[in-house]
Coordinates of C-alpha atoms in Angstrom, one line a residue:
X1 CA 25.5 99.5 90.7
X2 CA 22.1 99.9 91.8
X3 CA 20.9 103.8 93.1
X4 CA 17.8 102.3 95.0
X5 CA 18.3 103.6 98.3
X6 CA 16.9 100.0 99.8
X7 CA 20.6 98.7 98.8
X8 CA 22.4 101.8 100.5
X9 CA 23.5 101.7 104.5
X10 CA 24.8 104.7 106.0
X11 CA 26.4 104.2 109.2
X12 CA 29.3 105.4 111.6
X13 CA 31.4 103.8 114.3
X14 CA 31.9 105.4 117.7
X15 CA 33.9 104.2 120.8
X16 CA 35.9 105.5 123.9
X17 CA 39.6 106.3 123.0
X18 CA 41.9 103.1 122.2
X19 CA 38.8 100.9 122.2
X20 CA 39.5 99.8 118.4
X21 CA 37.4 102.0 116.1
X22 CA 40.1 102.4 113.7
X23 CA 41.3 99.0 113.6
X24 CA 37.9 98.1 112.9
X25 CA 37.3 100.2 110.2
X26 CA 40.5 98.8 109.0
X27 CA 39.1 95.2 108.6
X28 CA 36.3 96.2 106.9
X29 CA 37.8 98.1 104.5
X30 CA 40.3 95.0 104.0
X31 CA 37.3 92.2 104.4
X32 CA 35.0 94.0 101.7
X33 CA 38.3 94.6 99.1
X34 CA 38.2 98.2 99.1
X35 CA 41.6 98.4 99.4
X36 CA 43.4 95.7 98.6
X37 CA 46.0 93.3 100.7
X38 CA 49.3 94.9 99.5
X39 CA 48.2 98.3 99.9
X40 CA 46.6 98.0 103.6
X41 CA 48.3 99.4 106.6
X42 CA 47.2 100.5 110.1
X43 CA 45.4 103.3 110.5
X44 CA 44.4 103.6 106.7
X45 CA 42.0 106.5 106.8
X46 CA 43.9 108.5 109.2
X47 CA 46.4 109.9 106.5
X48 CA 47.8 112.8 108.5
X49 CA 51.3 112.0 110.1
X50 CA 49.9 113.3 113.5
X51 CA 46.9 111.4 113.0
X52 CA 49.1 108.0 113.0
X53 CA 51.3 109.1 115.5
X54 CA 48.9 110.2 118.3
X55 CA 46.7 107.1 116.9
X56 CA 43.5 109.8 116.5
X57 CA 41.2 110.9 114.0
X58 CA 41.4 114.7 113.9
X59 CA 39.6 114.8 110.3
X60 CA 36.0 113.1 109.6
X61 CA 36.7 110.7 106.5
X62 CA 34.1 109.0 104.4
X63 CA 34.5 105.6 102.4
X64 CA 32.0 104.0 100.6
X65 CA 32.2 99.9 100.9
X66 CA 30.5 97.5 98.3
X67 CA 29.6 94.2 100.3
X68 CA 28.0 91.3 99.1
X69 CA 25.5 89.6 102.0
X70 CA 25.3 86.0 102.3
X71 CA 21.7 85.8 100.3
X72 CA 24.0 87.1 97.1
X73 CA 22.7 90.4 97.6
X74 CA 24.8 93.7 96.8
X75 CA 25.1 96.7 99.0
X76 CA 26.8 100.0 99.5
X77 CA 28.0 101.1 102.7
X78 CA 28.7 103.8 103.6
X79 CA 30.9 104.5 106.5
X80 CA 31.5 107.7 108.1
X81 CA 34.9 108.2 110.4
X82 CA 34.1 110.9 112.9
X83 CA 36.6 112.8 115.2
X84 CA 35.5 111.4 118.9
X85 CA 37.0 113.7 120.7
X86 CA 35.2 115.8 122.9
X87 CA 36.7 119.1 121.5
X88 CA 35.0 118.0 118.1
X89 CA 31.5 116.9 119.4
X90 CA 29.8 119.1 116.8
X91 CA 31.5 117.8 113.8
X92 CA 30.7 114.3 115.9
X93 CA 26.9 115.4 115.7
X94 CA 26.9 116.6 112.2
X95 CA 28.3 113.1 110.7
X96 CA 25.9 111.3 113.0
X97 CA 23.3 112.9 110.9
X98 CA 24.6 111.6 107.9
X99 CA 24.0 108.2 108.9
X100 CA 20.8 105.5 110.1
X101 CA 22.9 103.2 112.7
X102 CA 26.2 103.2 114.4
X103 CA 28.5 100.6 115.3
X104 CA 29.0 101.2 119.3
X105 CA 32.3 99.5 120.3
X106 CA 33.3 98.6 123.5
X107 CA 36.9 97.4 124.8
X108 CA 36.0 93.3 126.4
X109 CA 39.3 94.5 128.8
X110 CA 38.1 98.2 129.9
X111 CA 34.2 97.9 129.4
X112 CA 32.1 100.6 129.3
X113 CA 33.8 104.3 129.6
X114 CA 32.4 107.9 129.8
X115 CA 32.4 108.5 126.3
X116 CA 30.8 105.2 125.2
X117 CA 27.8 106.4 127.1
X118 CA 27.9 110.3 125.8
X119 CA 28.1 108.9 122.2
X120 CA 25.4 106.5 122.6
X121 CA 23.3 109.2 124.1
X122 CA 24.3 111.2 121.3
X123 CA 23.3 108.5 118.7
X124 CA 19.8 108.0 120.2
X125 CA 19.5 111.9 120.4
X126 CA 19.5 111.0 116.5
X127 CA 17.4 107.9 116.4
X128 CA 20.0 105.8 115.2
X129 CA 20.2 102.1 115.2
X130 CA 23.1 101.0 117.7
X131 CA 24.9 97.7 117.2
X132 CA 26.5 96.9 120.4
X133 CA 30.0 95.1 119.5
X134 CA 32.4 93.9 121.8
X135 CA 36.1 93.9 120.6
X136 CA 39.4 92.5 121.4
X137 CA 38.2 89.2 122.5
X138 CA 41.6 87.9 121.9
X139 CA 43.2 89.6 124.7
X140 CA 44.2 87.5 127.5
X141 CA 42.6 90.0 130.2
X142 CA 39.3 90.0 128.5
X143 CA 36.0 89.4 130.3
X144 CA 33.4 89.2 127.8
X145 CA 30.8 88.2 130.2
X146 CA 31.2 91.5 132.5
X147 CA 31.4 93.7 129.4
X148 CA 27.9 92.3 127.9
X149 CA 26.3 92.8 131.4
X150 CA 27.9 96.3 131.8
X151 CA 26.0 97.2 128.6
X152 CA 22.8 95.6 129.5
X153 CA 22.9 97.6 133.1
X154 CA 24.5 101.0 131.9
X155 CA 23.7 101.4 128.1
X156 CA 20.4 99.6 128.2
X157 CA 21.3 97.0 125.2
X158 CA 19.7 93.8 124.6
X159 CA 22.7 91.3 125.2
X160 CA 21.5 88.6 122.5
X161 CA 22.3 91.6 119.9
X162 CA 26.2 91.9 121.3
X163 CA 28.8 90.8 118.2
X164 CA 32.1 89.4 119.6
X165 CA 34.4 90.8 117.7
X166 CA 38.7 90.8 117.6
X167 CA 39.3 93.8 114.7
X168 CA 43.0 93.0 115.2
X169 CA 42.5 89.2 114.3
X170 CA 39.4 90.0 112.0
X171 CA 37.3 87.7 114.1
X172 CA 33.6 88.6 113.8
X173 CA 33.9 90.7 110.5
X174 CA 31.6 89.0 108.5
X175 CA 28.9 89.1 111.4
X176 CA 29.2 92.7 111.6
X177 CA 28.8 93.5 107.8
X178 CA 25.8 91.2 108.0
X179 CA 24.3 92.9 110.7
X180 CA 25.0 96.6 109.2
X181 CA 22.9 95.1 106.3
X182 CA 20.0 93.5 108.3
X183 CA 19.3 96.3 111.4
X184 CA 20.6 99.3 110.1
X185 CA 17.1 101.0 108.3
X186 CA 17.9 101.8 104.4
X187 CA 18.3 105.9 103.6
X188 CA 14.6 107.8 103.4
X189 CA 14.5 110.4 100.8
X190 CA 12.4 111.7 98.0
X191 CA 14.8 111.5 94.6
X192 CA 12.5 113.8 92.6
X193 CA 12.7 116.5 95.3
X194 CA 14.3 119.7 95.0
X195 CA 18.3 119.0 96.2
X196 CA 18.6 118.9 99.9
X197 CA 22.2 117.7 100.9
X198 CA 24.1 118.1 104.8
X199 CA 27.9 119.0 104.6
X200 CA 29.6 117.0 107.2
X201 CA 33.1 118.4 106.5
X202 CA 34.9 120.2 104.2
X203 CA 38.8 120.7 103.6
X204 CA 40.7 122.7 101.2
X205 CA 42.6 121.6 97.9
X206 CA 45.2 123.6 96.3
X207 CA 44.1 122.7 93.0
X208 CA 40.2 122.0 93.1
X209 CA 39.2 124.7 95.8
X210 CA 37.1 123.4 98.6
X211 CA 35.6 120.1 98.8
X212 CA 32.5 119.4 100.8
X213 CA 31.9 116.0 102.2
X214 CA 28.1 115.7 101.6
X215 CA 25.2 113.6 102.6
X216 CA 22.4 113.8 99.7
X217 CA 19.0 113.8 101.6
X218 CA 16.6 114.6 98.6
X219 CA 17.1 114.9 94.6
X220 CA 20.4 114.2 92.9
X221 CA 23.4 116.6 92.4
X222 CA 25.7 116.3 89.3
X223 CA 28.6 118.4 87.5
X224 CA 27.0 121.6 85.8
X225 CA 24.0 122.0 88.6
X226 CA 24.0 125.5 90.2
X227 CA 23.9 125.1 93.9
X228 CA 23.3 127.5 96.9
X229 CA 24.9 127.3 100.3
X230 CA 21.8 127.9 102.4
X231 CA 23.8 129.8 106.0
X232 CA 25.0 132.4 103.4
X233 CA 23.2 132.2 100.5
X234 CA 26.1 132.2 97.8
X235 CA 25.9 130.3 94.3
X236 CA 28.3 128.1 92.7
X237 CA 28.2 125.9 89.7
X238 CA 29.1 122.1 90.3
X239 CA 32.4 120.9 88.9
X240 CA 32.9 117.2 89.9
X241 CA 31.1 114.8 92.0
X242 CA 32.3 111.4 93.7
X243 CA 32.6 109.2 96.3
X244 CA 35.7 107.9 98.5
X245 CA 36.6 104.1 97.9
X246 CA 39.1 105.2 100.1
X247 CA 40.8 107.5 97.4
X248 CA 38.8 110.4 95.9
X249 CA 36.7 108.4 92.5
X250 CA 34.6 111.0 90.2
X251 CA 31.1 109.6 89.8
X252 CA 28.3 110.8 86.8
X253 CA 26.0 112.0 90.1
X254 CA 25.1 111.4 93.2
X255 CA 21.4 110.2 94.1
X256 CA 19.3 110.4 97.4
X257 CA 20.7 108.4 100.3
X258 CA 24.1 108.6 98.7
X259 CA 27.3 110.3 100.3
X260 CA 30.4 111.7 98.7
X261 CA 32.0 115.0 97.9
X262 CA 31.2 117.9 95.5
X263 CA 33.9 120.8 93.9
X264 CA 32.4 123.9 93.0
X265 CA 35.2 126.4 92.9
X266 CA 34.8 127.6 96.2
X267 CA 38.1 129.3 97.5
X268 CA 37.3 129.8 100.9
X269 CA 36.7 127.1 103.8
X270 CA 34.7 129.4 105.7
X271 CA 32.0 129.6 103.2
X272 CA 31.3 125.6 103.2
X273 CA 30.3 125.1 107.0
X274 CA 29.9 122.1 108.7
X275 CA 26.4 121.3 109.1
X276 CA 25.5 123.7 106.2
X277 CA 22.6 122.6 103.7
X278 CA 23.2 122.4 100.1
X279 CA 20.2 122.9 97.6
X280 CA 19.6 124.0 93.8
X281 CA 20.3 127.3 93.2
X282 CA 17.2 127.6 90.7
X283 CA 14.8 125.1 92.4
X284 CA 15.4 125.7 96.0
X285 CA 14.6 123.2 98.9
X286 CA 11.7 125.0 101.1
X287 CA 13.7 124.5 104.3
X288 CA 17.2 124.0 105.5
X289 CA 18.0 120.8 107.6
X290 CA 17.7 121.3 111.0
X291 CA 20.6 122.1 113.6
X292 CA 23.1 123.9 112.0
X293 CA 24.8 126.8 114.0
X294 CA 28.3 128.5 113.8
X295 CA 30.7 126.5 115.6
X296 CA 32.6 129.0 118.1
X297 CA 36.5 129.0 119.5
X298 CA 36.1 128.3 123.5
X299 CA 39.8 128.5 124.4
X300 CA 42.1 131.3 123.5
X301 CA 45.7 131.8 123.6
X302 CA 48.5 134.2 122.2
X303 CA 50.9 132.3 119.3
X304 CA 54.0 134.3 119.2
X305 CA 56.9 133.5 117.2
X306 CA 60.4 133.0 119.2
X307 CA 62.2 134.8 116.5
X308 CA 60.2 138.1 115.8
X309 CA 61.5 138.1 112.2
X310 CA 59.3 135.0 111.7
X311 CA 56.2 136.9 112.3
X312 CA 55.0 137.0 108.5
X313 CA 56.2 133.3 108.1
X314 CA 53.3 132.5 111.2
X315 CA 50.9 134.7 109.1
X316 CA 51.3 132.6 106.3
X317 CA 51.2 129.5 108.2
X318 CA 48.0 130.3 110.4
X319 CA 46.5 131.4 107.1
X320 CA 47.1 127.9 105.0
X321 CA 46.5 125.9 108.3
X322 CA 42.7 127.9 108.4
X323 CA 42.3 126.6 104.9
X324 CA 41.7 123.0 106.1
X325 CA 40.3 124.2 109.5
X326 CA 37.4 126.7 109.6
X327 CA 37.2 126.3 113.6
X328 CA 40.2 128.0 114.2
X329 CA 40.2 131.8 114.2
X330 CA 43.2 134.5 114.3
X331 CA 43.8 138.1 114.7
X332 CA 46.9 140.0 115.2
X333 CA 47.7 141.3 118.6
X334 CA 50.5 143.1 120.2
X335 CA 52.5 142.5 123.7
X336 CA 55.0 144.9 124.8
X337 CA 56.8 142.0 126.5
X338 CA 56.2 139.4 123.4
X339 CA 56.3 141.7 120.3
X340 CA 54.0 140.7 117.3
X341 CA 52.0 137.6 117.1
X342 CA 48.4 136.4 116.8
X343 CA 45.3 136.0 119.3
X344 CA 43.8 132.4 118.4
X345 CA 40.6 130.5 118.9
X346 CA 40.5 127.3 119.3
X347 CA 37.8 124.9 119.8
X348 CA 39.5 122.9 123.0
X349 CA 42.5 122.1 124.5
X350 CA 43.3 118.9 121.9
X351 CA 42.7 121.3 119.2
X352 CA 45.2 124.1 120.4
X353 CA 47.9 121.7 120.5
X354 CA 46.8 119.8 117.2
X355 CA 47.3 123.0 115.7
X356 CA 50.6 124.2 117.6
X357 CA 52.3 120.7 116.5
X358 CA 51.1 121.4 112.7
X359 CA 52.4 124.7 112.5
X360 CA 55.6 123.7 113.9
X361 CA 56.1 120.2 112.0
X362 CA 54.4 121.3 108.4
X363 CA 55.8 125.0 108.3
X364 CA 58.7 124.9 110.8
X365 CA 57.7 128.2 113.1
X366 CA 59.4 128.1 116.5
X367 CA 56.2 129.2 118.8
X368 CA 55.9 130.6 122.5
X369 CA 52.0 130.0 123.1
X370 CA 50.4 131.8 126.1
X371 CA 48.7 130.2 128.6
X372 CA 45.2 129.2 127.4
X373 CA 41.9 131.3 128.6
X374 CA 38.4 131.1 127.7
X375 CA 35.9 133.3 126.5
X376 CA 34.2 135.7 129.5
X377 CA 31.0 137.7 129.3
X378 CA 31.4 141.2 130.9
X379 CA 28.8 143.7 131.6
X380 CA 29.7 147.0 132.2
X381 CA 28.3 149.9 134.1
X382 CA 26.2 151.5 130.8
X383 CA 24.3 147.9 130.4
X384 CA 26.7 147.0 127.4
X385 CA 27.4 143.3 127.4
X386 CA 31.1 142.7 126.1
X387 CA 32.9 139.4 125.2
X388 CA 36.8 139.1 126.5
X389 CA 38.9 136.4 125.3
X390 CA 42.4 138.3 126.5
X391 CA 42.9 139.1 130.3
X392 CA 44.9 142.5 129.3
X393 CA 41.6 143.7 127.3
X394 CA 39.5 143.3 130.5
X395 CA 37.9 146.9 130.8
X396 CA 39.1 149.1 134.1
X397 CA 37.4 147.7 137.6
X398 CA 35.2 150.7 138.0
X399 CA 33.4 150.2 135.1
X400 CA 32.7 146.2 135.4
X401 CA 29.4 145.4 136.9
X402 CA 29.9 141.5 136.5
X403 CA 31.8 139.0 134.9
X404 CA 30.4 135.9 133.3
X405 CA 32.4 132.7 132.7
X406 CA 31.4 129.5 130.6
X407 CA 30.2 126.4 132.4
X408 CA 30.6 123.0 131.2
X409 CA 28.8 119.9 132.3
X410 CA 31.3 116.9 133.0
X411 CA 30.9 113.3 133.2
X412 CA 33.3 111.3 135.1
X413 CA 33.1 107.7 135.4
X414 CA 35.6 105.8 137.8
X415 CA 35.8 102.8 139.7
X416 CA 33.9 103.1 143.2
X417 CA 36.9 103.4 145.2
X418 CA 38.1 106.6 143.6
X419 CA 34.6 108.6 144.6
X420 CA 36.3 110.4 147.6
X421 CA 39.4 112.1 145.5
X422 CA 37.2 112.5 142.6
X423 CA 34.4 114.4 144.1
X424 CA 37.4 116.1 146.6
X425 CA 38.8 117.6 143.2
X426 CA 35.6 118.7 141.2
X427 CA 35.0 120.7 144.7
X428 CA 38.1 122.0 144.4
X429 CA 38.1 123.2 141.0
X430 CA 34.6 125.1 142.2
X431 CA 32.4 122.5 140.9
X432 CA 28.5 122.0 141.7
X433 CA 27.7 118.2 142.1
X434 CA 24.6 117.3 139.5
X435 CA 24.6 113.5 139.8
X436 CA 26.2 110.7 141.6
X437 CA 24.8 107.1 140.3
X438 CA 26.4 103.8 141.5
X439 CA 26.5 101.2 138.9
X440 CA 26.2 97.7 139.4
X441 CA 30.0 96.7 138.3
X442 CA 31.4 98.9 141.5
X443 CA 31.7 102.2 139.0
X444 CA 30.4 105.4 139.8
X445 CA 29.1 108.1 137.5
X446 CA 29.6 111.6 138.9
X447 CA 28.3 114.5 137.1
X448 CA 29.6 118.1 137.8
X449 CA 28.8 121.4 135.9
X450 CA 32.7 122.9 136.1
X451 CA 33.9 126.4 135.1
X452 CA 35.7 125.8 131.8
X453 CA 38.5 127.7 133.1
X454 CA 39.1 125.1 135.5
X455 CA 39.5 122.2 132.9
X456 CA 41.8 124.0 130.7
X457 CA 44.3 124.1 133.5
X458 CA 45.3 120.9 135.2
X459 CA 42.0 119.1 135.8
X460 CA 42.7 115.9 133.5
X461 CA 45.8 115.2 134.3
X462 CA 45.2 115.4 137.9
X463 CA 42.0 113.0 137.4
X464 CA 44.3 110.3 135.7
X465 CA 46.6 110.5 138.4
X466 CA 44.6 110.6 141.3
X467 CA 42.6 107.4 139.8
X468 CA 45.7 105.5 138.4
X469 CA 44.4 106.3 135.2
X470 CA 40.9 104.6 135.7
X471 CA 38.6 107.2 135.4
X472 CA 36.9 108.5 132.1
X473 CA 36.0 112.4 131.3
X474 CA 33.5 113.8 128.8
X475 CA 32.0 117.3 128.9
X476 CA 29.6 119.5 127.1
X477 CA 29.2 123.4 127.6
X478 CA 25.8 124.2 129.0
X479 CA 25.9 127.8 129.8
X480 CA 27.5 131.4 130.9
X481 CA 27.3 131.9 134.7
X482 CA 28.2 134.9 136.9
X483 CA 31.4 134.6 139.4
X484 CA 33.4 136.3 141.5
X485 CA 36.4 137.2 139.0
X486 CA 39.2 139.4 139.3
X487 CA 41.9 140.5 136.9
X488 CA 45.6 139.2 138.4
X489 CA 48.5 141.6 137.0
X490 CA 52.1 140.9 137.5
X491 CA 54.1 143.7 137.7
X492 CA 58.1 143.9 137.3
X493 CA 59.6 147.1 138.9
X494 CA 55.7 148.5 138.6
X495 CA 55.4 148.0 135.0
X496 CA 52.6 145.3 134.1
X497 CA 53.5 142.2 132.1
X498 CA 50.5 142.0 130.1
X499 CA 51.5 138.5 128.7
X500 CA 51.1 137.3 132.4
X501 CA 48.1 138.9 133.5
X502 CA 45.2 136.4 133.9
X503 CA 41.2 136.4 134.6
X504 CA 41.2 134.2 138.0
X505 CA 38.8 133.5 140.7
X506 CA 38.8 136.2 144.0
X507 CA 39.4 132.8 146.4
X508 CA 42.5 131.6 144.0
X509 CA 43.7 135.0 143.3
X510 CA 46.2 135.3 146.2
X511 CA 47.8 131.4 145.5
X512 CA 48.4 132.1 141.9
X513 CA 50.0 135.5 142.2
X514 CA 52.1 133.9 145.1
X515 CA 53.2 131.2 142.7
X516 CA 53.6 133.3 139.5
X517 CA 56.0 135.8 141.2
X518 CA 57.9 133.3 143.2
X519 CA 58.5 131.5 139.9
X520 CA 59.7 134.9 138.5
X521 CA 62.1 135.2 140.9
X522 CA 64.1 132.2 140.4
X523 CA 64.0 132.6 136.6
X524 CA 64.8 136.2 136.0
X525 CA 68.6 136.8 136.2
X526 CA 70.4 139.4 138.9
X527 CA 70.6 142.8 137.4
X528 CA 72.9 145.5 138.6
X529 CA 69.9 147.0 140.7
X530 CA 67.1 145.5 142.4
X531 CA 64.4 144.3 140.5
X532 CA 60.9 143.8 142.5
X533 CA 58.3 141.8 141.7
X534 CA 54.7 142.1 142.4
X535 CA 51.3 140.6 142.0
X536 CA 48.3 142.6 141.9
X537 CA 44.6 143.2 141.7
X538 CA 43.7 146.5 140.4
X539 CA 45.9 149.0 142.7
X540 CA 46.1 146.3 145.7
X541 CA 49.4 144.3 145.9
X542 CA 48.7 140.7 147.1
X543 CA 52.3 139.1 146.6
X544 CA 56.0 140.5 146.3
X545 CA 59.3 138.7 145.8
X546 CA 62.4 141.0 145.4
X547 CA 65.7 140.0 142.6
X548 CA 68.5 140.9 144.8
X549 CA 71.1 143.2 142.9
X550 CA 74.7 142.0 142.0
X551 CA 77.2 144.1 143.9
X552 CA 80.5 144.9 143.2
X553 CA 82.7 144.9 146.3
X554 CA 83.6 148.8 146.3
X555 CA 85.2 148.7 149.6
X556 CA 87.8 146.1 148.4
X557 CA 90.5 148.6 148.1
X558 CA 90.4 149.9 151.9
X559 CA 92.9 148.1 154.1
X560 CA 91.5 149.8 157.4
X561 CA 91.7 153.7 157.4
X562 CA 88.5 155.7 158.8
X563 CA 85.3 154.1 158.4
X564 CA 83.5 156.9 156.7
X565 CA 85.9 156.5 153.7
X566 CA 83.8 153.3 153.2
X567 CA 80.6 154.7 153.9
X568 CA 81.4 157.5 151.2
X569 CA 81.8 154.5 148.9
X570 CA 78.9 152.5 149.6
X571 CA 76.6 155.6 149.4
X572 CA 78.3 156.3 146.1
X573 CA 77.1 152.9 145.0
X574 CA 74.0 153.1 146.5
X575 CA 73.1 156.5 144.4
X576 CA 74.2 155.1 141.1
X577 CA 71.5 151.8 141.8
X578 CA 69.3 153.9 142.9
X579 CA 69.6 155.9 139.2
X580 CA 70.1 152.8 137.3
X581 CA 66.7 151.7 138.3
X582 CA 65.2 155.0 137.2
X583 CA 66.5 154.3 133.6
X584 CA 67.3 150.9 133.5
X585 CA 64.8 148.3 131.6
X586 CA 64.6 144.5 133.1
X587 CA 65.0 142.2 130.4
X588 CA 62.7 139.0 130.9
X589 CA 64.5 136.2 128.8
X590 CA 62.2 134.0 127.0
X591 CA 63.0 131.0 129.1
X592 CA 61.2 132.7 131.9
X593 CA 58.4 133.4 130.1
X594 CA 58.1 129.6 128.8
X595 CA 58.6 128.3 132.3
X596 CA 56.0 130.3 133.2
X597 CA 53.1 129.9 130.8
X598 CA 54.0 126.2 131.1
X599 CA 53.3 126.3 135.0
X600 CA 50.2 127.9 133.9
X601 CA 49.0 125.7 131.8
X602 CA 49.1 123.3 134.7
X603 CA 52.0 121.7 135.6
X604 CA 51.3 119.3 132.5
X605 CA 48.1 119.9 132.2
X606 CA 48.7 121.4 128.8
X607 CA 50.0 117.8 127.6
X608 CA 48.7 114.7 126.4
X609 CA 44.7 115.5 126.1
X610 CA 44.2 112.7 123.6
X611 CA 42.9 110.6 126.3
X612 CA 40.0 113.1 127.3
X613 CA 37.8 110.9 125.2
X614 CA 39.0 110.7 121.7
X615 CA 36.7 108.0 119.9

């Protein structure tokens, strides 16, 4: 096969959730003969059981297709399949850096959604050629004319360039392949220059070490070459290079413009970061590729084993999981209420959910996950700035000058009739309106700046329910802003329970405190002494509930007689309860923690986050 870049095309498929991205990838693999018909199955690129079950892409994939055009010319097409959920936008950006064009897929029944718009902006940022595709034209409710008009009005795309297809039925597959060859530019690169390659994903193999997915921009890479990772400066010797078709297939070398993988006996996946540049150690390139930045977790939660004896098993499981997910972080922490566990960092709620589910499935560890929180920047009296990812670690109130919280820019697309409820929800979540645009097809695009902490509660579920499922959401992190935030503590008989501490806005503290103590009152079993539940900000109690004590009928044996006898027995019981309260500890059952933490996850806002924009 020719290595001439003019016969190579690198492209990606981008779409809103459930618009048919994975099914279209299946058809392209099938049509080009990359996967033989007997071995064909749905979502062939999504090999992880969790991906197939949820219908989402979690890890990026790259696959090489061989296609002969109608003129009889042979082409190498590299399809880079990306995770499209908003949690993984950074990986999507890096994967798009490896392409020259994209297939922009839109559902013929649902039309343009928030993630479609966000994805197209990303593609245009990278100067990629978009090929508009209207999928699912075989559906009885497909409205091709309306969706094509939407693409012209909302996305500014030429309707004459739109390709109609049904990925399920295989209609329009050849037209798409011909458009890729005709419209997407071949890769530019200097084969004689020093090696310059972009890492757009990596994963760990127990036998070969780290496998880096790369796009060669200049030069070539072959086994035996000494390479350098430019962000860290570490050097390795390449042991193997190859391509995916769709399974790993070694090749003698990868040339400028090609996409494939390399192994070099790298033991730690954190050394091979997404967006890094690989060059020759002996003949380095003058400057790395633009855009590398370290991925930082934005959502934090405590992971604790339900059984205390499973701590070491959980630690081992987390270490194994991190081998294939460098964006996930963890460090040991201790909670007086929950015992030994780990403070873990995630890119977003879906990422948290996936890690939690993989730990429970693949490693059989039963977990208790504390309510998710975000990273706060705290300015102290001496001028120092500290980052706090756990409410229980917030410095004392007298030392704090100000607290900043992360803000996101959210873009919500919904039918016009739901504009009122959508705006009300955003205002309730302390949002600042940035824009409101009416589309020609009776839809609105609302842009709001919102605190990330409000999104990780019940925002997405409430948005879906108030819009009857029609609203779609996309967001990106923008900055940190100062807010009037306070630490809310829950006290049980005067003792703070660290696992239930939270950082909340001053205006919401009273409502949240009342809600928490009321829930705990119903969940904590009655003791032989009274249990006092309090919500406090600093030294000020803002809510209180009592769990009444169990009482033995000590006067049951008194049939009449002097009343002082009964009073004496009751006084003695009272004294006993007082002593017991001083020495007795309240055991909070695991179910109470689970119920409270789930409630703080947002009355269900902690589940089913798939819909917040997986492409």
